[in-house]
Each structure stands twice: as C-alpha cells, then as structure tokens.
Coordinates of C-alpha atoms and ligand atoms in Angstrom, one line a residue:
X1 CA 55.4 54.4 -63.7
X2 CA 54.9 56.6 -67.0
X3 CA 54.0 54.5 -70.2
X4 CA 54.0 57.4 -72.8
X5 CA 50.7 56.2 -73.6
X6 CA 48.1 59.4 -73.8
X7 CA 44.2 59.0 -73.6
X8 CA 41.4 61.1 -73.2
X9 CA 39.9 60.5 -69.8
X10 CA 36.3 61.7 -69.5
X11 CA 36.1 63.2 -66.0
X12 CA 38.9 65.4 -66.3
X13 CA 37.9 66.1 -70.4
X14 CA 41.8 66.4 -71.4
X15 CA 44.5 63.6 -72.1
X16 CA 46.2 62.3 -69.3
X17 CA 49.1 60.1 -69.5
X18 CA 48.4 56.3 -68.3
X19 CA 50.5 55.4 -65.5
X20 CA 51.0 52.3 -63.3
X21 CA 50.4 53.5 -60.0
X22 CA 51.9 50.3 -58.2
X23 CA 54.5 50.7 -60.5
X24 CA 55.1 47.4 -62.3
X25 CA 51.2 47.0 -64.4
X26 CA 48.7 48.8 -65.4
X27 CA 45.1 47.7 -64.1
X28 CA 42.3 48.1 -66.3
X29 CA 38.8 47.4 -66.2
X30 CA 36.6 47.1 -69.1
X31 CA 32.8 46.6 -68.2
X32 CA 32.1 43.3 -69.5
X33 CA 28.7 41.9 -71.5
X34 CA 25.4 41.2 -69.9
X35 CA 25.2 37.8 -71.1
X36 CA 21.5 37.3 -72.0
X37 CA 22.2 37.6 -76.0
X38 CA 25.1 37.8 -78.4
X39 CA 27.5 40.6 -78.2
X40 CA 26.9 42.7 -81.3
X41 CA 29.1 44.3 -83.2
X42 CA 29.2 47.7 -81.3
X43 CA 30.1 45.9 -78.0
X44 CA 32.7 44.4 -79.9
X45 CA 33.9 47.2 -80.8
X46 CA 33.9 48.9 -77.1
X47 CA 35.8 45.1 -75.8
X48 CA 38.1 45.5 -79.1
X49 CA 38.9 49.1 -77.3
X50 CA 40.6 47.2 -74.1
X51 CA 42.5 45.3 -76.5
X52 CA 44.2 48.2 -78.3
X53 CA 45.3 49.8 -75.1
X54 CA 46.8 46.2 -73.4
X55 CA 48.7 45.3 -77.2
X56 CA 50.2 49.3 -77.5
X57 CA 51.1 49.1 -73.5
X58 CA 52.5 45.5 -74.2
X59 CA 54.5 47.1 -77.1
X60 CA 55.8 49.9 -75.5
X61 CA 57.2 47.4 -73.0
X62 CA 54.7 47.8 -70.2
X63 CA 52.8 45.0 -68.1
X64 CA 49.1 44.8 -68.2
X65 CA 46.3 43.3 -65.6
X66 CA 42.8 43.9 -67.3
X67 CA 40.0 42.4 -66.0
X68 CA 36.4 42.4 -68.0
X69 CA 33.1 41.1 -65.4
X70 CA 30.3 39.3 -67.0
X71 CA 27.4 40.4 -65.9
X72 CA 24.5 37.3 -65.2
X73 CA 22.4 39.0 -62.8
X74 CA 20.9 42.5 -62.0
X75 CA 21.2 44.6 -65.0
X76 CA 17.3 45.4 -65.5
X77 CA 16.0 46.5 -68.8
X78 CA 15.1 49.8 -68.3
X79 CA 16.9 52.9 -67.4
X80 CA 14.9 56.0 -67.1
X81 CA 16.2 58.5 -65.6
X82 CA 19.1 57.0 -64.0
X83 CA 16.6 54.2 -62.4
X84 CA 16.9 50.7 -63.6
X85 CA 13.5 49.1 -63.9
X86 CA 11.3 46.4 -65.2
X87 CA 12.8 42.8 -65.7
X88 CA 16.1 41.2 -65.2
X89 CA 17.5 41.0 -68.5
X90 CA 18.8 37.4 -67.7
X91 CA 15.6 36.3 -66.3
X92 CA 13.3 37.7 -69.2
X93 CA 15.6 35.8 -71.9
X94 CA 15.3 32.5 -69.5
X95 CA 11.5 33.1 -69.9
X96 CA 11.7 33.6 -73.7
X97 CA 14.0 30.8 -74.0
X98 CA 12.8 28.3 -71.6
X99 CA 15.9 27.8 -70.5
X100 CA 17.1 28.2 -66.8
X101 CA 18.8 32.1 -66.6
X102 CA 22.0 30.3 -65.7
X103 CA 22.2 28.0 -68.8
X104 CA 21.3 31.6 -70.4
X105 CA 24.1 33.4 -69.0
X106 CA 26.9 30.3 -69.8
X107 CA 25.6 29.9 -73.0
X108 CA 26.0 33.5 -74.1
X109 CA 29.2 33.7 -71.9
X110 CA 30.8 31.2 -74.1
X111 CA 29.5 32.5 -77.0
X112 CA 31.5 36.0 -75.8
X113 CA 34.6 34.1 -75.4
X114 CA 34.4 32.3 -78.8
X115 CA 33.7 35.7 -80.8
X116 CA 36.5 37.5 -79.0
X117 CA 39.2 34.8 -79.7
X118 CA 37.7 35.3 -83.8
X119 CA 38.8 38.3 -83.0
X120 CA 42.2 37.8 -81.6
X121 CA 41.7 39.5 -78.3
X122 CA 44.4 38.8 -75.8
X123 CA 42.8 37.3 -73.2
X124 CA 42.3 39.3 -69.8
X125 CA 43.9 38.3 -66.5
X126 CA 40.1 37.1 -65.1
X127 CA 36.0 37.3 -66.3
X128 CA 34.5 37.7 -62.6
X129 CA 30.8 36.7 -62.8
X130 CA 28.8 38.5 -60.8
X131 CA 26.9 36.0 -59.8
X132 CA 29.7 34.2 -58.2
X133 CA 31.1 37.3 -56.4
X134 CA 27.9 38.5 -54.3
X135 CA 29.8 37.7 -51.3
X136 CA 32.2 40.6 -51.8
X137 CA 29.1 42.8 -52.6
X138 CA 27.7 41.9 -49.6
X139 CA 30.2 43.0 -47.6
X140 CA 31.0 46.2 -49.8
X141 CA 27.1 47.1 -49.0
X142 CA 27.3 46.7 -45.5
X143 CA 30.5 49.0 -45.0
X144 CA 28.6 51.3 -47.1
X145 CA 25.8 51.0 -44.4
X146 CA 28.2 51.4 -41.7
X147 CA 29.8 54.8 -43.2
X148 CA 26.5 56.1 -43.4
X149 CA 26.5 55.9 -47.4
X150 CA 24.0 53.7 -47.7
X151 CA 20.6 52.9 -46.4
X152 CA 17.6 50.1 -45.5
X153 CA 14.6 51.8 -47.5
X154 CA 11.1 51.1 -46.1
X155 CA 10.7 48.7 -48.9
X156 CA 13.9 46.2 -48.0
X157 CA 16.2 47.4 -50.4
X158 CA 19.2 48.8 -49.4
X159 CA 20.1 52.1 -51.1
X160 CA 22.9 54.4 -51.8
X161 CA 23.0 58.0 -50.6
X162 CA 23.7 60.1 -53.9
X163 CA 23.9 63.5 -51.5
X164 CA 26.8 61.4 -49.4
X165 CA 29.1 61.5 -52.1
X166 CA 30.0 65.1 -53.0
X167 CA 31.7 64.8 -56.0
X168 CA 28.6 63.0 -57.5
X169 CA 28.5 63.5 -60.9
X170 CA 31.9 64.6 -62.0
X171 CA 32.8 61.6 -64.9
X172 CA 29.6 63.2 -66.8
X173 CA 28.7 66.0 -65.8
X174 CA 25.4 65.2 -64.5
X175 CA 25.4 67.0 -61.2
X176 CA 22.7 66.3 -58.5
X177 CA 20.7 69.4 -58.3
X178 CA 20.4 69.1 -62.1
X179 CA 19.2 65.5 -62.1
X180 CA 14.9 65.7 -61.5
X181 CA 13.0 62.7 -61.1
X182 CA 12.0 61.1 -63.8
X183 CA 7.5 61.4 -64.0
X184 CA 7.4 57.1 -63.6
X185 CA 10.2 57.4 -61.2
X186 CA 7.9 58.8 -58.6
X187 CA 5.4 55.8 -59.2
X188 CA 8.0 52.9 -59.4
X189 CA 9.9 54.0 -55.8
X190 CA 6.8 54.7 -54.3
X191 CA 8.4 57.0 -51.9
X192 CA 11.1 54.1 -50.8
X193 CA 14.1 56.3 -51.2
X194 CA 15.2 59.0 -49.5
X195 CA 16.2 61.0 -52.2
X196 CA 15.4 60.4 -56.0
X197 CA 18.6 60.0 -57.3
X198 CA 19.4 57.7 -55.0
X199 CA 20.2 54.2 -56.6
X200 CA 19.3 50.2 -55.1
X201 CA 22.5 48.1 -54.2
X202 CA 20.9 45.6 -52.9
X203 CA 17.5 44.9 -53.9
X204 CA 14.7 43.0 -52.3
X205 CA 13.1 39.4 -53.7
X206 CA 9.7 39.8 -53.4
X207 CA 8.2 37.7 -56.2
X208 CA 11.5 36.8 -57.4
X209 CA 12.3 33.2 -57.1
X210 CA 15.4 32.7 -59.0
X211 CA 18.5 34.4 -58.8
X212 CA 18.3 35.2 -55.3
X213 CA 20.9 35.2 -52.4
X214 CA 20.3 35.5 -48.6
X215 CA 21.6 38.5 -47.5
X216 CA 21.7 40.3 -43.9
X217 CA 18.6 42.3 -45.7
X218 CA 16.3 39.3 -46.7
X219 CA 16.9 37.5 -49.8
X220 CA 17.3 39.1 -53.1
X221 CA 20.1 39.8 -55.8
X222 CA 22.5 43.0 -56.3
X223 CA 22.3 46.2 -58.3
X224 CA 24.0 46.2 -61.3
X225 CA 26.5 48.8 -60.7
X226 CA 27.6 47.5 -57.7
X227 CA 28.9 44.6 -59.0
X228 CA 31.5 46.4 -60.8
X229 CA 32.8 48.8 -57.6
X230 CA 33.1 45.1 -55.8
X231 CA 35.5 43.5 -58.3
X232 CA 37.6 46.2 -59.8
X233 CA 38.7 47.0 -56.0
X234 CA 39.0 42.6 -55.1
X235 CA 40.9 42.1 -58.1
X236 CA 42.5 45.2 -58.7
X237 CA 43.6 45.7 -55.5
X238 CA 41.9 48.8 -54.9
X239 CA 43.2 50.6 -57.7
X240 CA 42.3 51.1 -61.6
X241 CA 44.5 53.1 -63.3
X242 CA 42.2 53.1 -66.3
X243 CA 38.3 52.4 -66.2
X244 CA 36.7 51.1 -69.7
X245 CA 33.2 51.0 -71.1
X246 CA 30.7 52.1 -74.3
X247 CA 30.6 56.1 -73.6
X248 CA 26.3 55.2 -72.7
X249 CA 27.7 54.0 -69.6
X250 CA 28.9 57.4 -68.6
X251 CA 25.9 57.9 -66.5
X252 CA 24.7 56.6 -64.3
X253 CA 26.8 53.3 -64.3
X254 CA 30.2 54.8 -64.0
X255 CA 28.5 57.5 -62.2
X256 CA 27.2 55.3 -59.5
X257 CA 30.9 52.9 -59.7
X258 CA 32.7 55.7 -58.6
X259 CA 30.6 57.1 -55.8
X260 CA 30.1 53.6 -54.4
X261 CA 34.4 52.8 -54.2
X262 CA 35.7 56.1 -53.4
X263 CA 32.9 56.0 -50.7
X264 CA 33.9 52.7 -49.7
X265 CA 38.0 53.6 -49.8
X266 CA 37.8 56.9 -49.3
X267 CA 40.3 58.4 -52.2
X268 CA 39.6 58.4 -55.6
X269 CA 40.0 54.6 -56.7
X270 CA 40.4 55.3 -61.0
X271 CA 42.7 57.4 -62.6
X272 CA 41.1 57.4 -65.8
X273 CA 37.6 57.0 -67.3
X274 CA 38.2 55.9 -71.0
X275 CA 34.8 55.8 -73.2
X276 CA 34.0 54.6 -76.5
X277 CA 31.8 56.1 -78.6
X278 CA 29.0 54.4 -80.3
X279 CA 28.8 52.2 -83.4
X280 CA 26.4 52.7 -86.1
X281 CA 25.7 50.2 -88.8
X282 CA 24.7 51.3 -92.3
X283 CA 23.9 54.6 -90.8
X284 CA 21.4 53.6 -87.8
X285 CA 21.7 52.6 -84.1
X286 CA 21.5 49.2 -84.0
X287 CA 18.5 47.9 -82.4
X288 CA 16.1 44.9 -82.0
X289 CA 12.8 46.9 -82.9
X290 CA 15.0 47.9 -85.9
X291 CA 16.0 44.6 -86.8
X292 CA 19.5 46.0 -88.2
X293 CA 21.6 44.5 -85.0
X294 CA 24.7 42.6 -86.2
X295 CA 27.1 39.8 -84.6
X296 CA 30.2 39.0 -85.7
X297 CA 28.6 35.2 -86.7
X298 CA 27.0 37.6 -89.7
X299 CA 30.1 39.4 -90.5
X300 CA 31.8 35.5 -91.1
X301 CA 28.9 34.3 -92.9
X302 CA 29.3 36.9 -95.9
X303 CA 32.7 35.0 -96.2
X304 CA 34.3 37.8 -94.6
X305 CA 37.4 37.7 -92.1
X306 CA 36.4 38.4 -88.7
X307 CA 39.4 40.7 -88.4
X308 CA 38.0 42.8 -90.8
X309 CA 36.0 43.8 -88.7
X310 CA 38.8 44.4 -86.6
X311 CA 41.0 46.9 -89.2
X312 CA 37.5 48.9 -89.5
X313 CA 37.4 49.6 -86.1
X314 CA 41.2 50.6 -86.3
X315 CA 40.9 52.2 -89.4
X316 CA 38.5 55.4 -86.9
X317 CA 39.2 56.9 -83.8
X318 CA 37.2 55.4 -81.1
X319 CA 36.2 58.4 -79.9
X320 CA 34.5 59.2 -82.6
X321 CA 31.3 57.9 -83.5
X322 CA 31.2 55.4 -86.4
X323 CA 29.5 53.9 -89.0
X324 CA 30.3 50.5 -89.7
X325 CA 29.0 49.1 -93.3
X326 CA 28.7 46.1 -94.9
X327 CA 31.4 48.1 -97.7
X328 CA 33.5 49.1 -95.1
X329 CA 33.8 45.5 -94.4
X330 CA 33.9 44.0 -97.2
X331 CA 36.9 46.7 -98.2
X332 CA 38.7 45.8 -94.6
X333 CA 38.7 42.2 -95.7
X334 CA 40.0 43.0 -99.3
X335 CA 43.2 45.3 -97.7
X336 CA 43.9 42.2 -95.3
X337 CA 44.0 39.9 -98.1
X338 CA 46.5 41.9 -99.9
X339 CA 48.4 42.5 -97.6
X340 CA 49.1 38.5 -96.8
X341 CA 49.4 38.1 -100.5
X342 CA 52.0 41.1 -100.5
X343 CA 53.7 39.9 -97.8
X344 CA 54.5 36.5 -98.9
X345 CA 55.9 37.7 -101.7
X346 CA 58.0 40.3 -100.4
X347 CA 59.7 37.6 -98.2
X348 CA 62.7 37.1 -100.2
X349 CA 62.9 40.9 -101.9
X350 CA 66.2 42.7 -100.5
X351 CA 67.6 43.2 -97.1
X352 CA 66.1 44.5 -94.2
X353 CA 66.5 48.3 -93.2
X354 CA 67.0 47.8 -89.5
X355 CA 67.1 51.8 -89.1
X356 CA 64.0 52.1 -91.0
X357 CA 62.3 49.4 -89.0
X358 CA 63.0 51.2 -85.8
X359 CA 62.1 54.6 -87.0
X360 CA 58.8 53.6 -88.7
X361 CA 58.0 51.3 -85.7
X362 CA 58.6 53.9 -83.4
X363 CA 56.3 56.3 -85.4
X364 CA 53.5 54.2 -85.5
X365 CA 53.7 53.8 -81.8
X366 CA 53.8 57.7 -81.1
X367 CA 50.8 58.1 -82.9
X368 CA 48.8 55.3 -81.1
X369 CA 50.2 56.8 -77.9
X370 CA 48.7 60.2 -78.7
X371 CA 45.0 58.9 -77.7
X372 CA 45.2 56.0 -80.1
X373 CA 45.5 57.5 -83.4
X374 CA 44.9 54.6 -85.4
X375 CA 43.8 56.0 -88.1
X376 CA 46.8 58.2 -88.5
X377 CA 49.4 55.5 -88.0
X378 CA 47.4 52.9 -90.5
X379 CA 47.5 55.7 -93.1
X380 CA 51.9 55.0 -93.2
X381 CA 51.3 51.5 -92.7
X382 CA 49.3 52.5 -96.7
X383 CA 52.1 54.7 -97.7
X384 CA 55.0 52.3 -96.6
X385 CA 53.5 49.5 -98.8
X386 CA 53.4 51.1 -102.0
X387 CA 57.1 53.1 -101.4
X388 CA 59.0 51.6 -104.0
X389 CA 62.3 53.0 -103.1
X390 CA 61.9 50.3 -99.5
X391 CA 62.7 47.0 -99.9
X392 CA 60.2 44.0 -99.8
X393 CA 61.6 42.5 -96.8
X394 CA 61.8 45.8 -94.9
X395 CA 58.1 46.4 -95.4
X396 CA 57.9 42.8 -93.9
X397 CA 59.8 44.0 -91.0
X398 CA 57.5 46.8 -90.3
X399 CA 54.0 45.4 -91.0
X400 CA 54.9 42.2 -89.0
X401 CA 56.3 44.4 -86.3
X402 CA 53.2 46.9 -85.6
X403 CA 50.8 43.9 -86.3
X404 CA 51.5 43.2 -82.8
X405 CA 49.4 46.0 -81.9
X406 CA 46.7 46.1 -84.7
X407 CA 46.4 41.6 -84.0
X408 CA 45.0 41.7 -87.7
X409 CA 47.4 38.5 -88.5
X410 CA 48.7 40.5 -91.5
X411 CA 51.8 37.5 -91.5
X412 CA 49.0 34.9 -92.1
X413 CA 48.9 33.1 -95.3
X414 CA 46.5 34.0 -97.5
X415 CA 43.2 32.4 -98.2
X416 CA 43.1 29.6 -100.5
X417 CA 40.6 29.3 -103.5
X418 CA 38.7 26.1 -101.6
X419 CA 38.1 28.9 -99.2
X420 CA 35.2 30.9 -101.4
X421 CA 32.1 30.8 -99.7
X422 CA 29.2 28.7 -100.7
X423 CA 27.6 32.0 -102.1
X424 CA 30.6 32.9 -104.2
X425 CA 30.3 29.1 -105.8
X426 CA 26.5 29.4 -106.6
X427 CA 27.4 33.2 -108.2
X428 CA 30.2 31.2 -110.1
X429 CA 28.4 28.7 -111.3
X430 CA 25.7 30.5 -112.4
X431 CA 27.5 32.6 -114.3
X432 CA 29.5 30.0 -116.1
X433 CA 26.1 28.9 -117.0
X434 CA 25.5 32.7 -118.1
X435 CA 28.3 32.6 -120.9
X436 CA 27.5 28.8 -122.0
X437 CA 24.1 30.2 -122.6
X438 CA 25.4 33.4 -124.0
X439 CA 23.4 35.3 -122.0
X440 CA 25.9 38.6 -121.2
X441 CA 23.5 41.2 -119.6
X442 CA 23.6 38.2 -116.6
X443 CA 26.8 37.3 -117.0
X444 CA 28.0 40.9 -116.3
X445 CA 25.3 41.6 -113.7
X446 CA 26.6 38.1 -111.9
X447 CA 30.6 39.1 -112.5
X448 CA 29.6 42.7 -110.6
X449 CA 27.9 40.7 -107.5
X450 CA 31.2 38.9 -107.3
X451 CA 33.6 41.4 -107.4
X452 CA 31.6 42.7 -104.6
X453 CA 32.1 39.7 -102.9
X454 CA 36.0 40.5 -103.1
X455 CA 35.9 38.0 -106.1
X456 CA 37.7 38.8 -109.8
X457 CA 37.2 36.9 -112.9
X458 CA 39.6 36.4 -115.9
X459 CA 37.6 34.8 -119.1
X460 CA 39.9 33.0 -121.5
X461 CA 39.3 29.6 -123.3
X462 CA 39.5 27.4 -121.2
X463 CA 37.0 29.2 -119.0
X464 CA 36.3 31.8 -116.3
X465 CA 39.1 31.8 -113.8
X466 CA 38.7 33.4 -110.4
X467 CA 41.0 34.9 -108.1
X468 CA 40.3 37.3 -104.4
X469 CA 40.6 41.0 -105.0
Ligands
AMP501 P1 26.1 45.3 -72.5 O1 26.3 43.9 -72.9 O2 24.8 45.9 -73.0 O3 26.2 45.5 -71.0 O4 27.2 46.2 -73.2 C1 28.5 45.9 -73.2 C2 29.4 47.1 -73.6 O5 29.1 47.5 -75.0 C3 29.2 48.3 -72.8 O6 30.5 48.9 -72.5 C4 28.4 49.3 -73.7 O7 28.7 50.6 -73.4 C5 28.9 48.9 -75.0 N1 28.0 49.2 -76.1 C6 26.7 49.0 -76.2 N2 26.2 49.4 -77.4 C7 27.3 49.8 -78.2 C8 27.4 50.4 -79.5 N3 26.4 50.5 -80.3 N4 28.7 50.7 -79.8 C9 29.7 50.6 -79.0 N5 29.6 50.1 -77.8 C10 28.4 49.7 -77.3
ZN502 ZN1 30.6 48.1 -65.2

C-alpha cells in the first residue's frame, strides 16, 4: 500500500516512498529514551519526528502502528569506537541518586510520558521496556547462536559475528575493513572477541548485582542494541516499514539492529532508515559538562507554550541540523498566540471557500509528503493569514484543518491575562513603580524586558495596561 508520503531513507541516500507492506498500516519504530534523566529538548525533537510522520500518514488517510522502547537496562556510557563501555547509565544514576535503578527508570519513564502529552504527541500503539522483554532476547540470542551468527566469548558474553553479516555496514556507510580497533578497545576486550568489531548481546554479570537475569550463559543483562532487533520484529511482526532515531544512532546502533534481525529472519526486516539530525541550542551541542542542556520543564517555566517548542521544530527541516534559541522560542510562542487570537475572531467573518479549503489543504499536504517540507508548507500557512482577498472563516477552515498535522492547538483559545507568569508580574510591578517614581531610563529598560517576554504595554491615565504580543 502506497501512502504518497516521500522520505529520505539513509541506507539507500535517496527518497523512497513509505509503504505498508502488510497492506492495511504502516509500522514504525522510533528508538525510545534511555530513562536515567530527562529527555532534553533534542530528543524531543527526534520523538516529535515520529509524530509528524503518524499525524501526515493519519491525514493522508493511512493507518499507523508505531511503537517507541524505553530503554532501562544496558545502554553503557561510553561508545568508542563502536564499543559500549564503562557503566550502565541506569545503574550510575541509581548510584548518584540513591535510588534503586528501577525507581530511576519509572521515574524518568513517567516524566517522558508527561513531557510528550505537553507536547501533544499521539500516543504510540506500545512503550516495550526492555527490561521486561529479555525473554524474547533470550531467545533472539540463542537462534543467533544456532545460525552460527553469534558466539560464547572466552569471557561469558555472548557475541555477535560482524564478518557473518555481509551487508554490514550499509545504513552508514561504515564498512568492516574500514572500521580499526579503537587503541582502549584492545585493552577493554582483552582478546574476548573474535573479531573487533564484533559487538556483546548478551553480556556477563561479574560484579554486577542488580539488573541481572539468568540466562542459558550465566547471569547477566542484554546489549543495548539488541533490545531493539527483539521488539521491532515481536511487535511489528517481523516487519518495519520505517525505522526512526537521532541521526548519532546511525552507527553502530542501527548498524548492529539491522545485522542482528535480518540475520535472525533472513531478508531485510526495514524498509526505511529515517534520521534526524541534531539539535543545537543557542549555537552549541547541548551537554552536561557544558551546562547548556535544556528540557522542556525550562521551556514552560519562561512562560512559554510547550508547543512552541513544537512550531520551531516545524518551522526547519529535520534533516537539517538546527539551532534552537531561546528567541526562536519565544517568537514560536508569539505566532501561536496570534494565531488563537486571529482565529477567534475570524469565526464569524464570511463564508467558507470549500474549493479553497481543499486546494490549500491538499497543498500543504504535498509538501509535507515530499520529505516533510514543513517549512515550506508553514510558509502558506503565513501567506494565507494575511491574504485579504480570503475570508476569515475560510482561513479558519484551513488552519484548523492542517493543524491536524502540525498538533500546535492553533483552535485553542487564547491565553488569558491571569495567565502571565510570575516573572512578567514582578517586571510589571516594578515598572509601575518606575513611572510613579518618574524614573524613565527604568521604566523603558523594564517595558523592553517585557516585550521580550511577549508582553506590550499601553500607558494612559489610568495606568499601564498590558496585553500578549
Ligand atoms: P537517548 O535517550 O540518549 O537514548 O536518546 C533518545 C533519542 O534522542 C535518540 O534517537 C537520539 O538519537 C536522539 N538525540 C540525542 N541527542 C539529540 C539531539 N541533540 N538532537 C536530536 N536528537 C537527539
Ligand atoms: Zn534503538
């Protein structure tokens, strides 16, 4: 089943046509967060990715399975060289915290859930953990064992064969006799594997004493990247006809996903490898060390919308790398504001333009289809609200009808004064202190602070009146 929908898949570098191979939904996958900390707003903006793609199929008629895995075990915090090393991320935040790694990992899952509803994310069919689904990653590893794809290493981990897979390396490009060892690969292995691309699936205990599971190997926990081969082919019944994640997990994670099924199946299990590129934020990467990382709890406490963070992402191309600022946002939110306000009020202005409706409708979807053109599309959405010569309630029409794929709530009512932060009211009342004392210079500096808050101010006599942008 053809959906007209167009993306760029990675491992074949050109834009392939979505389809439904089983010929009544399209399965997705999105790679899900590793729930040891908040999602930030780049990981947002890789989930918000998912969303786009299930609201245009869902538009253009088309049913929809997506399924996004939480990671709570076996995603280690180093990757060097296409080896994951050092510590459990879960288990070094339980440490940190004091909290057991499973109150870590529900904790941070629910947290997940709450910022994505913020955001108005259609929820997806399931959120496997991973920790609850090491029985199917059992029995993946040990068919991989049987066909000869995977290994026992001398150290109790269980290993799979990079050279078995042919194809290795395809999605980015990163072919075997290209990869070398990486100089502290050689120490960490210690000879264990039989070749050094060669990743764990299974990996031994040793000193670990939580988060381990009894397997036919001796107890320990899972790899991270099998976790996702095991439930994209359980719950997508063997078939993903598009494969979702941040473009970083390229290699080796989708690298490793795709050896590991099609090994397992034995024919090439996704149609499509979708990527998103990276977000910056005020021009950096966002990063502990660098202390510029940013959740979406920040983005509401500057009084902003959370779907404004939302219309920024729309607003580029997601494959295009982008810098997010606090501007951006704070612009995002003033555009969604307006637009409420505009839309109440064209409510009752004319007929409708049922022709037009379809027509523009119809030409914001074809540019979404051509590999989510966003930008494009959003750039008639500007040009349709300030054509005079359409009628208020056709515009109506239109922006309520494509809000169903932007989910920006452009119908919503708009915010009410009693909504103004309690940093707006402090800038407010010390500026009406500002003009009772006659000091100006203040009064103007404080007026600038608010309209950058989103905030104007009208003086007359009976006092400074306010009003959102
Ligand atoms: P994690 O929770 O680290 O496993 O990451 C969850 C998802 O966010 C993955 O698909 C990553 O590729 C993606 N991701 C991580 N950092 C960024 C970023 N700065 N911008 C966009 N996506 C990101
Ligand atoms: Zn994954």
């Amino acid at each position: 089943m053809n959906t007209g929908l167009f993306i760029f898949d990675t491992k074949a570098r050109a834009l392939k046509e979505v389809c439904a191979k089983n010929g009544f939904e399209v399965s997705i996958y999105c790679c899900g967060p590793t729930v040891y900390r908040d999602a930030h707003v780049g990981n947002l903006r890789t989930f918000l990715l998912g969303d786009l793609i299930k609201r245009t199929l869902t538009y253009s008629g088309y049913d929809s399975r997506l399924i996004q895995n939480i990671t709570d075990v076996g995603h280690m915090a180093e990757d060097i060289a296409g080896n994951e090393i050092g510590e459990d991320k879960l288990l070094a935040q339980s440490k940190a915290e004091a909290i057991d790694p499973f109150e870590i990992a529900r904790k941070y899952e629910a947290n997940f859930h709450t910022d994505l509803a913020k955001l108005n994310v259609i929820p997806a069919a399931a959120y496997p953990r991973a920790s609850e689904t090491i029985d199917l990653m059992l029995k993946l590893i040990a068919d991989l064992i049987l066909s000869k794809h995977a290994y026992v290493g001398t150290d109790g981990c269980v290993y799979f064969s990079a050279t078995s897979f042919e194809s290795y390396g395809e999605i980015s490009g990163n072919r075997l006799d290209s990869l070398k060892p990486g100089h502290r690969y050689d120490y960490f292995e210690d000879g264990a594997k039989h070749f050094h691309a060669d990743w764990a699936l299974w990996k031994a205990a040793e000193n670990r004493t939580e988060m381990i599971w009894d397997s036919p190997w001796g107890p320990g926990f899972p790899g991270w990247h099998i976790e996702c081969s095991a439930m994209s082919l359980e719950l997508l019944e063997g078939n993903v006809d598009l494969h979702l994640g941040g473009i970083d997990l390229r290699f080796p994670h989708h690298e490793n996903e795709r050896a590991q099924s099609n090994s397992a199946v034995g024919y090439e299990v996704v149609e499509n490898w979708v990527h998103g590129e990276h977000l910056l934020f005020e021009g950096r990467k966002m990063s502990k060390s660098a202390g510029n990382v940013v959740l979406l709890n920040d983005v509401i406490e500057k009084g902003f919308d959370p779907l404004a963070l939302r219309l920024c992402f729309l607003e580029n191309r997601y494959r295009s790398q982008m810098d997010l600022t606090w501007d951006s946002l704070r612009a995002a939110d003033a555009t969604l504001e307006r637009w409420r306000k505009k839309l109440a009020q064209w409510q009752d202005q004319g007929d409708i333009d049922e022709q037009f409706v379809r027509d523009f409708c119809e030409g914001s979807l074809a540019d979404i289809q051509q590999d989510l053109d966003t930008p494009r599309a959003l750039q008639q959405l500007r040009k349709l609200e300030k054509d005079e010569l359409i009628s208020g309630a056709t515009k109506l029409a239109c922006f309520v009808s494509v809000d169903e794929i932007y989910g920006l709530e452009i119908a919503r009512a708009p915010k009410v004064k009693a909504e103004a932060t309690p940093e707006i009211l402090d800038l407010l009342e010390k500026r009406k202190l500002a003009r009772e004392t006659k000091d100006f210079p203040a009064s103007d500096n404080l007026r600038d602070q608010l309209l950058k808050l989103g905030i104007s101010i009208k003086d007359s006599p009976a006092g400074q009146e306010w009003d959102w942008n």
